[in-house]
PDB file of C-alpha atoms in Angstrom:
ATOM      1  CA  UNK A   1       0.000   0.000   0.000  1.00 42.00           C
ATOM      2  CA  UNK A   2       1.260   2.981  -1.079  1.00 54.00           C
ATOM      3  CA  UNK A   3       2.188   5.931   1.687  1.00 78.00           C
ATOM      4  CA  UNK A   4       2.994   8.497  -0.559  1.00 88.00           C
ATOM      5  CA  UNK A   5       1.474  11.805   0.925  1.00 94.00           C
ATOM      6  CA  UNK A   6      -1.818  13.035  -1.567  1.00 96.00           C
ATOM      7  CA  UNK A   7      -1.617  16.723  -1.983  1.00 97.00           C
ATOM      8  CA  UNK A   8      -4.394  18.285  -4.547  1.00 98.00           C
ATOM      9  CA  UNK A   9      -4.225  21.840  -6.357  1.00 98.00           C
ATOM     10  CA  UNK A  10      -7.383  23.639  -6.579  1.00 98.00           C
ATOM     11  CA  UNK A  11      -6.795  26.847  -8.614  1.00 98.00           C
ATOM     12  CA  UNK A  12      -8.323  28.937 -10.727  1.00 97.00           C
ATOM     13  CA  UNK A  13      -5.268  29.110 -12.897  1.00 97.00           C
ATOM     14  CA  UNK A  14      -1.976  27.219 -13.708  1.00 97.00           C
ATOM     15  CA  UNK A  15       0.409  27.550 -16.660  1.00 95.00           C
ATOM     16  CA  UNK A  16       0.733  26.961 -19.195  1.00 95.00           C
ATOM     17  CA  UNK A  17      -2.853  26.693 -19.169  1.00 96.00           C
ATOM     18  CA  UNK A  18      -4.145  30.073 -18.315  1.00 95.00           C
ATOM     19  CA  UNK A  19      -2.058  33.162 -17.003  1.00 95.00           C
ATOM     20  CA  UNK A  20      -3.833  35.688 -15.263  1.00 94.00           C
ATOM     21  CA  UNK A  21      -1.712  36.612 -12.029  1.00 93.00           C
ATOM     22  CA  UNK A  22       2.100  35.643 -11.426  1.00 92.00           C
ATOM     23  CA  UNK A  23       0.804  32.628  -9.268  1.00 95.00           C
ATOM     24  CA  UNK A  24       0.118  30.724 -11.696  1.00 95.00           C
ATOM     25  CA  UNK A  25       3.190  30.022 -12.343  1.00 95.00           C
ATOM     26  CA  UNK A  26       3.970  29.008  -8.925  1.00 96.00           C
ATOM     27  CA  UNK A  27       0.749  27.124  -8.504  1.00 97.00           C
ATOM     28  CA  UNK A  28       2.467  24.709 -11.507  1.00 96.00           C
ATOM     29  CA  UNK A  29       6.199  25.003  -9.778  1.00 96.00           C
ATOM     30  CA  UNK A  30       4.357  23.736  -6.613  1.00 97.00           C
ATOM     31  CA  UNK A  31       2.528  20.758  -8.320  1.00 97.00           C
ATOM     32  CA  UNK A  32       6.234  19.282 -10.166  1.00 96.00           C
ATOM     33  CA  UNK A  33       8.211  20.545  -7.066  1.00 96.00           C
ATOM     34  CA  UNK A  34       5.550  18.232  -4.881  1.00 96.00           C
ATOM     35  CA  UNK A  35       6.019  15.585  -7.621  1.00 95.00           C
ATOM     36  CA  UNK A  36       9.264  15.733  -7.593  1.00 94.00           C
ATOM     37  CA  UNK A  37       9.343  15.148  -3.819  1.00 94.00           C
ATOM     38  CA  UNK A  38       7.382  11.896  -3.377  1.00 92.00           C
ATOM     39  CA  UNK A  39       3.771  13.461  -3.032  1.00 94.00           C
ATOM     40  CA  UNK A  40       1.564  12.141  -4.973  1.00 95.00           C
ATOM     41  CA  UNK A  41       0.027  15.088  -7.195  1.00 96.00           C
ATOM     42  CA  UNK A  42      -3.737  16.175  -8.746  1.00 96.00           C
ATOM     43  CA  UNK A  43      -4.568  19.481  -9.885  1.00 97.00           C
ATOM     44  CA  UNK A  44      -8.727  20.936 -10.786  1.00 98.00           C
ATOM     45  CA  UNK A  45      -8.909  24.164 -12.256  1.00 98.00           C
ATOM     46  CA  UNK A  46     -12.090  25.861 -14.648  1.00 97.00           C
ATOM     47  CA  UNK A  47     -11.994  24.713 -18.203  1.00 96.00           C
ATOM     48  CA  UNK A  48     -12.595  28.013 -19.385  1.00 96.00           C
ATOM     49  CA  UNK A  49     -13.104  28.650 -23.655  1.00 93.00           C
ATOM     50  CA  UNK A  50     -10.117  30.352 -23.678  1.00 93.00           C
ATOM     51  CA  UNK A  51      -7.889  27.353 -23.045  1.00 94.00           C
ATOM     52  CA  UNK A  52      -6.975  25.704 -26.347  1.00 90.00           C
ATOM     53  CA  UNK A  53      -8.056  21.544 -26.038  1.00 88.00           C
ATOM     54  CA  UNK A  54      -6.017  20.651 -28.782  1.00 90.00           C
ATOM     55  CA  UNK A  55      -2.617  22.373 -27.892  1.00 91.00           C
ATOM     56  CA  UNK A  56      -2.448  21.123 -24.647  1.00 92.00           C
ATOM     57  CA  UNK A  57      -4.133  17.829 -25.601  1.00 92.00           C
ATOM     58  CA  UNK A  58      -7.307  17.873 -23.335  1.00 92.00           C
ATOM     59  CA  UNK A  59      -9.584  14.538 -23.510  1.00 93.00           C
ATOM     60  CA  UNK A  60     -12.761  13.481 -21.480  1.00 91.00           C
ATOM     61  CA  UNK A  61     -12.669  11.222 -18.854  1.00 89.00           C
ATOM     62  CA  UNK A  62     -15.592   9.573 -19.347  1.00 83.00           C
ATOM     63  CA  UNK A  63     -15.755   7.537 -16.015  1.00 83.00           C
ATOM     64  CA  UNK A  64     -15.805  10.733 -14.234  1.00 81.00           C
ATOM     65  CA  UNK A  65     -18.391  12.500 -16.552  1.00 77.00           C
ATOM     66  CA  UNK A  66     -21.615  12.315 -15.864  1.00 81.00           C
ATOM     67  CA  UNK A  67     -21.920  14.179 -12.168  1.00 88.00           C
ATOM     68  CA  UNK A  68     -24.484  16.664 -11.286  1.00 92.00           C
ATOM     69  CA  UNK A  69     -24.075  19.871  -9.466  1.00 94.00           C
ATOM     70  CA  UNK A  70     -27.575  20.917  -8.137  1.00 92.00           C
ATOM     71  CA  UNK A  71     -26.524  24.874  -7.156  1.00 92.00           C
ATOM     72  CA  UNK A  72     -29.525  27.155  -6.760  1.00 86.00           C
ATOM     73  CA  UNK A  73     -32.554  24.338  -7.270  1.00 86.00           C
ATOM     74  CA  UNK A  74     -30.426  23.488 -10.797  1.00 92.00           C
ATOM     75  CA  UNK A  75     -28.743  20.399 -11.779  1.00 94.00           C
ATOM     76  CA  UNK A  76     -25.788  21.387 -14.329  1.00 95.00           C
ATOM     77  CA  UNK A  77     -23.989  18.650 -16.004  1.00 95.00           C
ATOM     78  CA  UNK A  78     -20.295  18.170 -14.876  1.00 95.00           C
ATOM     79  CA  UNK A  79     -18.018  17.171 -17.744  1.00 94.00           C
ATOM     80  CA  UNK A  80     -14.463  16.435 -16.895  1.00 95.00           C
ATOM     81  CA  UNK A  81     -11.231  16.404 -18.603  1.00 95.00           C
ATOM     82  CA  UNK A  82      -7.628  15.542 -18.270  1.00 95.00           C
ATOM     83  CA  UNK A  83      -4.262  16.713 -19.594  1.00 95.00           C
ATOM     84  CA  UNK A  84      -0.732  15.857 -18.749  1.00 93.00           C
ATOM     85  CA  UNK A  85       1.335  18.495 -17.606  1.00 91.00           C
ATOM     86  CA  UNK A  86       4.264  19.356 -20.014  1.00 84.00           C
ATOM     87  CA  UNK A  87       6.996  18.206 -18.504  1.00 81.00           C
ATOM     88  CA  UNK A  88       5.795  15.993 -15.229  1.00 86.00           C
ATOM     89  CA  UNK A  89       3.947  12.960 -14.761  1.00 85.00           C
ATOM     90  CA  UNK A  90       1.618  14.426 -13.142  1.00 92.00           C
ATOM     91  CA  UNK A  91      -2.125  14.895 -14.289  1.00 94.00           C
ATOM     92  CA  UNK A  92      -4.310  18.506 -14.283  1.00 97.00           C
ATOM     93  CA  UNK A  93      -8.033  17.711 -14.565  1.00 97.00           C
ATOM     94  CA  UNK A  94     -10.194  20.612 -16.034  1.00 97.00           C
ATOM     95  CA  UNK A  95     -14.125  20.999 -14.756  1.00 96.00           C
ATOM     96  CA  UNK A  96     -16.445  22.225 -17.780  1.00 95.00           C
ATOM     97  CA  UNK A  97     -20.293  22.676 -18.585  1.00 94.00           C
ATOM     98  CA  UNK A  98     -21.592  23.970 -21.410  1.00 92.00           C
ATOM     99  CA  UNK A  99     -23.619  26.686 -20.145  1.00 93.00           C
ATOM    100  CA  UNK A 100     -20.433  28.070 -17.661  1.00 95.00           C
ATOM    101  CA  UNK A 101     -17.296  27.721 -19.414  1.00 94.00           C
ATOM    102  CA  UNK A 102     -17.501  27.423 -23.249  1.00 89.00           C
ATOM    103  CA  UNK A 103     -17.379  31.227 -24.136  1.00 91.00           C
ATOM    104  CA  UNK A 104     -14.391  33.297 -25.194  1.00 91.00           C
ATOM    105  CA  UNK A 105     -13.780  35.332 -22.828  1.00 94.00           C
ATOM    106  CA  UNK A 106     -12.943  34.352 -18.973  1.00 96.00           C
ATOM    107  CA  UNK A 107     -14.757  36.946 -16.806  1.00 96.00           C
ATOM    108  CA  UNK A 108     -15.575  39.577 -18.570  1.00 95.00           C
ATOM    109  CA  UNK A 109     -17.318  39.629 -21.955  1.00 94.00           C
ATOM    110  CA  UNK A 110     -15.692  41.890 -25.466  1.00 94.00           C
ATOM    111  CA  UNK A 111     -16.824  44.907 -23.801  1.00 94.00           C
ATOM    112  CA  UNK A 112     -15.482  44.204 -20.754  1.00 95.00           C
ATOM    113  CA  UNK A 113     -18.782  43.651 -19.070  1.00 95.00           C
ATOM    114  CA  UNK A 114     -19.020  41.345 -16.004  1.00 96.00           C
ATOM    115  CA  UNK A 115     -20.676  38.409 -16.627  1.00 95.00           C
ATOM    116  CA  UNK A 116     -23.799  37.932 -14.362  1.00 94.00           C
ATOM    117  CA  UNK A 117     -23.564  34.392 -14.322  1.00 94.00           C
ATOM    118  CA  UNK A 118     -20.167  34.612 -12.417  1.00 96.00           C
ATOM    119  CA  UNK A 119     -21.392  33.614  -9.174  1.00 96.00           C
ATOM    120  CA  UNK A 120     -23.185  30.796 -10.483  1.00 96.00           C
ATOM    121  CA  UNK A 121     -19.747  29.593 -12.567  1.00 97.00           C
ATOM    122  CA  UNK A 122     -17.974  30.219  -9.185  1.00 97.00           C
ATOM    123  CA  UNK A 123     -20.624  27.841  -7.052  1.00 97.00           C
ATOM    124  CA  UNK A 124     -20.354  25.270  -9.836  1.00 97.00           C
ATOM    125  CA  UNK A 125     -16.561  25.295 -10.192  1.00 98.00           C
ATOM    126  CA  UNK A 126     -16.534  24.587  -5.935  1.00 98.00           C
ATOM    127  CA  UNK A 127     -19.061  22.378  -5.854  1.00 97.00           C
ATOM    128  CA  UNK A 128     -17.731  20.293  -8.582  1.00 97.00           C
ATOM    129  CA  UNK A 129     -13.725  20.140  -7.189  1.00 97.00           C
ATOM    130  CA  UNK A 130     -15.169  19.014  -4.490  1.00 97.00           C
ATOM    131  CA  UNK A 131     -17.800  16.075  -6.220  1.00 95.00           C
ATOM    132  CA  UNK A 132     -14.725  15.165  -8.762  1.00 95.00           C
ATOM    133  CA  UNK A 133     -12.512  14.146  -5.721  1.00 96.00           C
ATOM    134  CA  UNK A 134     -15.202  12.245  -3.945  1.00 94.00           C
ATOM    135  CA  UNK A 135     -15.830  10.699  -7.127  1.00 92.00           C
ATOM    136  CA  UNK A 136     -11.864   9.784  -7.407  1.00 90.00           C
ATOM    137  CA  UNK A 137     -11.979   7.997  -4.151  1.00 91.00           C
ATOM    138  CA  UNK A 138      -8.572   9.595  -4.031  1.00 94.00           C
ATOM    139  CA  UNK A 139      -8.316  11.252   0.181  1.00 96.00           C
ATOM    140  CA  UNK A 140      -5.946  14.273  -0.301  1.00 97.00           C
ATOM    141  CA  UNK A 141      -3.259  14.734   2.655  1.00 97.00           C
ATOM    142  CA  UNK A 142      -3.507  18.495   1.831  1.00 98.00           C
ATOM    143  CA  UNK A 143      -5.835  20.608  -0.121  1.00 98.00           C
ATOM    144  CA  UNK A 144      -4.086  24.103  -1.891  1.00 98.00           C
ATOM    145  CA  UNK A 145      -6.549  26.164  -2.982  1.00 98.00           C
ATOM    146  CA  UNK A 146      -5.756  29.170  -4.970  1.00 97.00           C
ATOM    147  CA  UNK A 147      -7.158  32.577  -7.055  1.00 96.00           C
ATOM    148  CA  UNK A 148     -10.648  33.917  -5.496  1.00 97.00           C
ATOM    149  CA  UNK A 149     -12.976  31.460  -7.264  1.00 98.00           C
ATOM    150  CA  UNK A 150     -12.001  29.215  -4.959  1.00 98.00           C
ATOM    151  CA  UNK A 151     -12.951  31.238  -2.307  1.00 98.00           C
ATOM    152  CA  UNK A 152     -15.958  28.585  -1.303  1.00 98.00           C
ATOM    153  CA  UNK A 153     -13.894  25.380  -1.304  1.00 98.00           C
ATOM    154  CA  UNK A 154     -12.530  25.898   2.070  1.00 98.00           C
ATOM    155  CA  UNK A 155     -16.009  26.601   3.653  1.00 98.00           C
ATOM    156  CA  UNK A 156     -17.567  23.910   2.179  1.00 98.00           C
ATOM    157  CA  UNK A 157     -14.938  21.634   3.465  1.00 97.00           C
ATOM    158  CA  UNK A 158     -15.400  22.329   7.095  1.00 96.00           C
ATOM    159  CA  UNK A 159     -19.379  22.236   6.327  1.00 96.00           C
ATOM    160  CA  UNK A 160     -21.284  20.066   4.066  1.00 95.00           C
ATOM    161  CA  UNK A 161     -18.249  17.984   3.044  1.00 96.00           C
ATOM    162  CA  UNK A 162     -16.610  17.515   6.815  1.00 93.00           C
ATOM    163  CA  UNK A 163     -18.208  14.076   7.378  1.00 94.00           C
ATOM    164  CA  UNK A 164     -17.067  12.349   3.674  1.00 96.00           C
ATOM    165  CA  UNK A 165     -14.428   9.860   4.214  1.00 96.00           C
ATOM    166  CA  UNK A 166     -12.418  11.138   1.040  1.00 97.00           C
ATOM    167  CA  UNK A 167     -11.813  14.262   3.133  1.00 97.00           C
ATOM    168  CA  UNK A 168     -11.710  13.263   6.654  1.00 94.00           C
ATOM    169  CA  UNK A 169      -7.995  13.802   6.867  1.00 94.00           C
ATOM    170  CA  UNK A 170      -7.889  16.826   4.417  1.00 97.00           C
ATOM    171  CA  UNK A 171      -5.883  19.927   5.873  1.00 97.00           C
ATOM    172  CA  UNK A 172      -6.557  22.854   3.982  1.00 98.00           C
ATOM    173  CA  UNK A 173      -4.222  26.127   2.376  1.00 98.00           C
ATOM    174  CA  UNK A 174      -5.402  28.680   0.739  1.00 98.00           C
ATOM    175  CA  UNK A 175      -3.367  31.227  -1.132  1.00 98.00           C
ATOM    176  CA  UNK A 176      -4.659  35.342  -0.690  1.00 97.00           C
ATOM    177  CA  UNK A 177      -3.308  36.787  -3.993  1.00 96.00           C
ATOM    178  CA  UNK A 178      -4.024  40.378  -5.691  1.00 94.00           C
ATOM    179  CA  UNK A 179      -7.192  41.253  -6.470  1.00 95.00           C
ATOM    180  CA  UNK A 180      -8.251  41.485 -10.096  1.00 94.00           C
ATOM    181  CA  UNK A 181     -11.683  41.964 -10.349  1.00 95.00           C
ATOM    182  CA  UNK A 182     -13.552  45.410  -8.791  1.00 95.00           C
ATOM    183  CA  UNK A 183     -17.403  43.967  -9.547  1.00 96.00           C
ATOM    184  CA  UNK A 184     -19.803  42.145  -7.793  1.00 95.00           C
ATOM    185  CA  UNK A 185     -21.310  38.685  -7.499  1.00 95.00           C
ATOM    186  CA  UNK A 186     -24.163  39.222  -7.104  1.00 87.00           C
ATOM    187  CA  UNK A 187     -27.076  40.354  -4.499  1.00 86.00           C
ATOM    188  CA  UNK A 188     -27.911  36.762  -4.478  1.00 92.00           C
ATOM    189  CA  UNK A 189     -24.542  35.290  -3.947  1.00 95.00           C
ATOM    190  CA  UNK A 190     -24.916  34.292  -0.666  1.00 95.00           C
ATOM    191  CA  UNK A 191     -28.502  32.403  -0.713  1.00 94.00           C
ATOM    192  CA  UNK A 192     -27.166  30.486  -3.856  1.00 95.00           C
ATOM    193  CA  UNK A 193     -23.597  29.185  -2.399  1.00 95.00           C
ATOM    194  CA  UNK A 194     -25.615  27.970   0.432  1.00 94.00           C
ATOM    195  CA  UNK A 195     -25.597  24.368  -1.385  1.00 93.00           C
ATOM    196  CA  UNK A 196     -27.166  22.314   1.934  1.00 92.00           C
ATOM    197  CA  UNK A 197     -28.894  22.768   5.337  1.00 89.00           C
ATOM    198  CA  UNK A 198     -25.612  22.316   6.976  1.00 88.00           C
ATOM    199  CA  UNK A 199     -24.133  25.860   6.144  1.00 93.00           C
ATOM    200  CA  UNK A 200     -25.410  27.879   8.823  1.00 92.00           C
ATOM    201  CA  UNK A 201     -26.194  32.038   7.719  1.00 89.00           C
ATOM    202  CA  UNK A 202     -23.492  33.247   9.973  1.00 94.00           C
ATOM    203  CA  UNK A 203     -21.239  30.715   8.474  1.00 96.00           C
ATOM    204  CA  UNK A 204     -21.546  33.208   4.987  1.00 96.00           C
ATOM    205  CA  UNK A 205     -20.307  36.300   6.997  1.00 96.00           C
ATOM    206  CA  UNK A 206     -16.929  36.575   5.745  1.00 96.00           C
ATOM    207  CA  UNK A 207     -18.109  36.825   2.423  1.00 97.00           C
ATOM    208  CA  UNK A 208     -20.865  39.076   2.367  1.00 95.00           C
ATOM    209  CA  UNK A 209     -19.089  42.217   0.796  1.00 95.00           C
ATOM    210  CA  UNK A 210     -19.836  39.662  -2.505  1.00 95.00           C
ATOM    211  CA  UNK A 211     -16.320  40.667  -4.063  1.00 96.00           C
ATOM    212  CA  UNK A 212     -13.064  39.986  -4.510  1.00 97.00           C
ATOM    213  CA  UNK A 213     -11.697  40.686  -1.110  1.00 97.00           C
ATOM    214  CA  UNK A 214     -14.173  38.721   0.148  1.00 97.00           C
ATOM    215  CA  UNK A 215     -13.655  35.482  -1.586  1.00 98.00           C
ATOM    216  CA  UNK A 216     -10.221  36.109  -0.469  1.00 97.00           C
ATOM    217  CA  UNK A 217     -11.512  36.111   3.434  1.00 97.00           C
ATOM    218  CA  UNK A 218     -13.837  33.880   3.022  1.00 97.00           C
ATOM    219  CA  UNK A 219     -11.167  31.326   1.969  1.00 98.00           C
ATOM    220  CA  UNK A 220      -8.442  32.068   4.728  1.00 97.00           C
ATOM    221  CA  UNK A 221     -10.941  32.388   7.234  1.00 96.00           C
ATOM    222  CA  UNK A 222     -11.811  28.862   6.619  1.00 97.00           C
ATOM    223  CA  UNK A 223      -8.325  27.257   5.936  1.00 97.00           C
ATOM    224  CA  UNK A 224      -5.737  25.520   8.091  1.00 96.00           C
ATOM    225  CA  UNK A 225      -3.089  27.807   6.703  1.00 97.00           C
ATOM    226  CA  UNK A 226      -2.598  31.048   4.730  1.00 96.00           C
ATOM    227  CA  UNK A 227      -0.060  31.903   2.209  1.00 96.00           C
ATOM    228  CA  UNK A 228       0.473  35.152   0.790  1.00 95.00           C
ATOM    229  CA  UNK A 229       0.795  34.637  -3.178  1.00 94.00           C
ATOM    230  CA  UNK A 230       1.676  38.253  -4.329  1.00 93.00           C
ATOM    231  CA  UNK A 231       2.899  41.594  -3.561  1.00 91.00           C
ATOM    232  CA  UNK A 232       0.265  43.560  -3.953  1.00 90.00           C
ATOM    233  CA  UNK A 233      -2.157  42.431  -1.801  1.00 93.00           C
ATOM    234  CA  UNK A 234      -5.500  43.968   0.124  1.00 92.00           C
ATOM    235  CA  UNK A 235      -4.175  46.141   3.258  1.00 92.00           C
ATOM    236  CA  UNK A 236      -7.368  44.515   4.935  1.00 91.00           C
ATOM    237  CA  UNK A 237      -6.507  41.485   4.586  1.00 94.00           C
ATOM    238  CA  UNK A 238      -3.247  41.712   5.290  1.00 91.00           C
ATOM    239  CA  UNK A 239      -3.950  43.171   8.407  1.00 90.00           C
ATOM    240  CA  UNK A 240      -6.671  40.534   9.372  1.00 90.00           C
ATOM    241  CA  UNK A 241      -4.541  37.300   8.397  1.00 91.00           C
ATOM    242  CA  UNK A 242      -0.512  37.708   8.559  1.00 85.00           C
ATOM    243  CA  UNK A 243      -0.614  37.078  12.195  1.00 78.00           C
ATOM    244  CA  UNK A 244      -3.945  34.886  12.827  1.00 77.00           C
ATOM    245  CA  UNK A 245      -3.776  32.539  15.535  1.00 78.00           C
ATOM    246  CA  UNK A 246      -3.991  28.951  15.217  1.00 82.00           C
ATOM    247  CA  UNK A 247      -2.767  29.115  11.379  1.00 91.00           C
ATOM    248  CA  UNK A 248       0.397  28.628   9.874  1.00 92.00           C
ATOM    249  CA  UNK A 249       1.087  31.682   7.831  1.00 94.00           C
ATOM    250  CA  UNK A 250       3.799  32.061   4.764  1.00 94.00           C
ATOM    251  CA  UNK A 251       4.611  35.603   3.968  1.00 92.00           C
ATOM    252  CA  UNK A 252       4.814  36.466  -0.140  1.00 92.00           C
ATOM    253  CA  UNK A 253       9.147  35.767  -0.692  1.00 91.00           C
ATOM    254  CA  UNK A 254       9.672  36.662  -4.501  1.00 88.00           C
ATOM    255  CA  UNK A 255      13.124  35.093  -3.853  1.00 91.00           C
ATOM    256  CA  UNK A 256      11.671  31.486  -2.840  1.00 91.00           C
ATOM    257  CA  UNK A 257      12.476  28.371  -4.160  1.00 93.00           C
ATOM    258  CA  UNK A 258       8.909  27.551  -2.702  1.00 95.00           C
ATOM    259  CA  UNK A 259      10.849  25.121  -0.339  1.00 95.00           C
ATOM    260  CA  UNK A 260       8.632  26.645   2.809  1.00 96.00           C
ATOM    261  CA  UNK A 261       5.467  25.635   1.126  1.00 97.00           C
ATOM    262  CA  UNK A 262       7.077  21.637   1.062  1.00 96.00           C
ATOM    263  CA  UNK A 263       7.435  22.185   4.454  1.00 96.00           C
ATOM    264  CA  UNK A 264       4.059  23.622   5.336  1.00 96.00           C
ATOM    265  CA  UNK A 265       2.704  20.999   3.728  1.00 97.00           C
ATOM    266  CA  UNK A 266       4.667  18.378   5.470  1.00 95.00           C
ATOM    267  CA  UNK A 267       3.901  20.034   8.850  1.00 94.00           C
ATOM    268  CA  UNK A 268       0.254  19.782   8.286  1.00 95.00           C
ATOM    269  CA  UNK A 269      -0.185  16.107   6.812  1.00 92.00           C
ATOM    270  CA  UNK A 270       1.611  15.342   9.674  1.00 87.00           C
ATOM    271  CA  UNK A 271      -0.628  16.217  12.126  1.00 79.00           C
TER     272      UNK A 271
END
């Protein structure tokens, strides 16, 4: 039986897939670093339109296809896909649905326009990391979750997903980075990520400002540890998490050879 350490990358983005802050760079430095040190490595992020299928030879997994997340009184279908990182054995599987993901743009439409279906998308793209794993039967050590749409993951963890065996053991880290959106989600954000009777109102508080910042909080709030994943970063938050108690927090080193995050992660499957 294997006793290789399971560590799983939640993240909005990752190169060479998509590029849209300077983590995700590190986010794929972290997975083949991890890889490269006997942890046995997954990776989820949003198939969004933008990311070419062919060039970075996406296929379906069919076994895992065919899961519905109910957000909101919907079902919407879950298809799932895999690619091989360039470069690592290691495999990056990419959540899509027809309605959410298969457009051109990633946020924002032509005319820059915030899509209104962006809380919905953000829901989903939780919800589903979350049913993909259980639907692995693969228990993650550690859980990484990074960029603001996956802001939920960590609540939902310590919530409606606390009692599944797949995640009984999870510890969870979640990377603050720089904000990059200045919108909204929505007046109704809040009474559709409830996605069961087990997330209490209160629970929700962090995020209630329904932006960016607030995906951010909601995330750390809920997490084992914090890491800092940029330089520029909201004074708030920085005030609220670089010293909260109980949590293991990693300051933003441009410098790093990301060797404290192997160690953070050790610490915590440890425990």
């Amino acid at each position: 039986m294997s006793t290789k350490k399971r560590i799983l990358f939640i993240a909005t983005e990752m190169s060479p897939y998509l590029e849209l802050t300077e983590f995700a760079e590190i986010v794929n430095k972290l997975a083949i670093k991890c890889n490269e040190n006997g942890y046995e490595v997954r990776c989820i992020m949003p198939r969004f339109g933008v990311i070419n299928e062919r060039r970075h030879r996406l296929h379906e997994v069919v076994r895992l296809s065919g899961i519905n997340v109910s957000i909101d009184n919907d079902d919407h279908p879950l298809q799932i896909k895999v690619a091989s990182l360039p470069n690592a054995r290691l495999q990056v599987y990419f959540l899509d649905n027809e309605d959410f993901f298969r457009r051109k743009y990633i946020f924002h439409d032509e005319n820059d326009h915030w899509f209104e279906d962006n809380d919905l998308r953000t829901i989903f793209f939780c919800k589903g990391a979350l049913e993909t794993v259980k639907k692995f039967g693969w228990p993650p050590d550690i859980i990484h979750c990074s960029g603001w749409m996956t802001g939920l993951v960590p609540l939902y963890l310590k919530t409606v997903y606390k009692r599944e065996p797949v995640f009984l053991h999870s510890k969870v880290v979640f990377t603050i980075g720089q904000n990059t959106f200045k919108e909204k989600l929505g007046r109704h954000f809040l009474e559709k990520a409830v996605i069961h009777a087990n997330i209490k109102e209160k629970e929700l508080d962090p995020y209630k400002d329904n932006n960016n910042t607030a995906m951010f909080r909601g995330g750390a709030h809920y997490a084992d540890a914090i890491t800092f994943g940029a330089e520029k970063i909201d004074k708030k938050l920085v005030e609220e998490f670089a010293k909260s108690r109980g949590k293991k927090i990693l300051p933003y080193n441009k410098e790093s050879d990301l060797t404290e995050y192997l160690e953070l992660y050790h610490e915590l499957a440890s425990k």
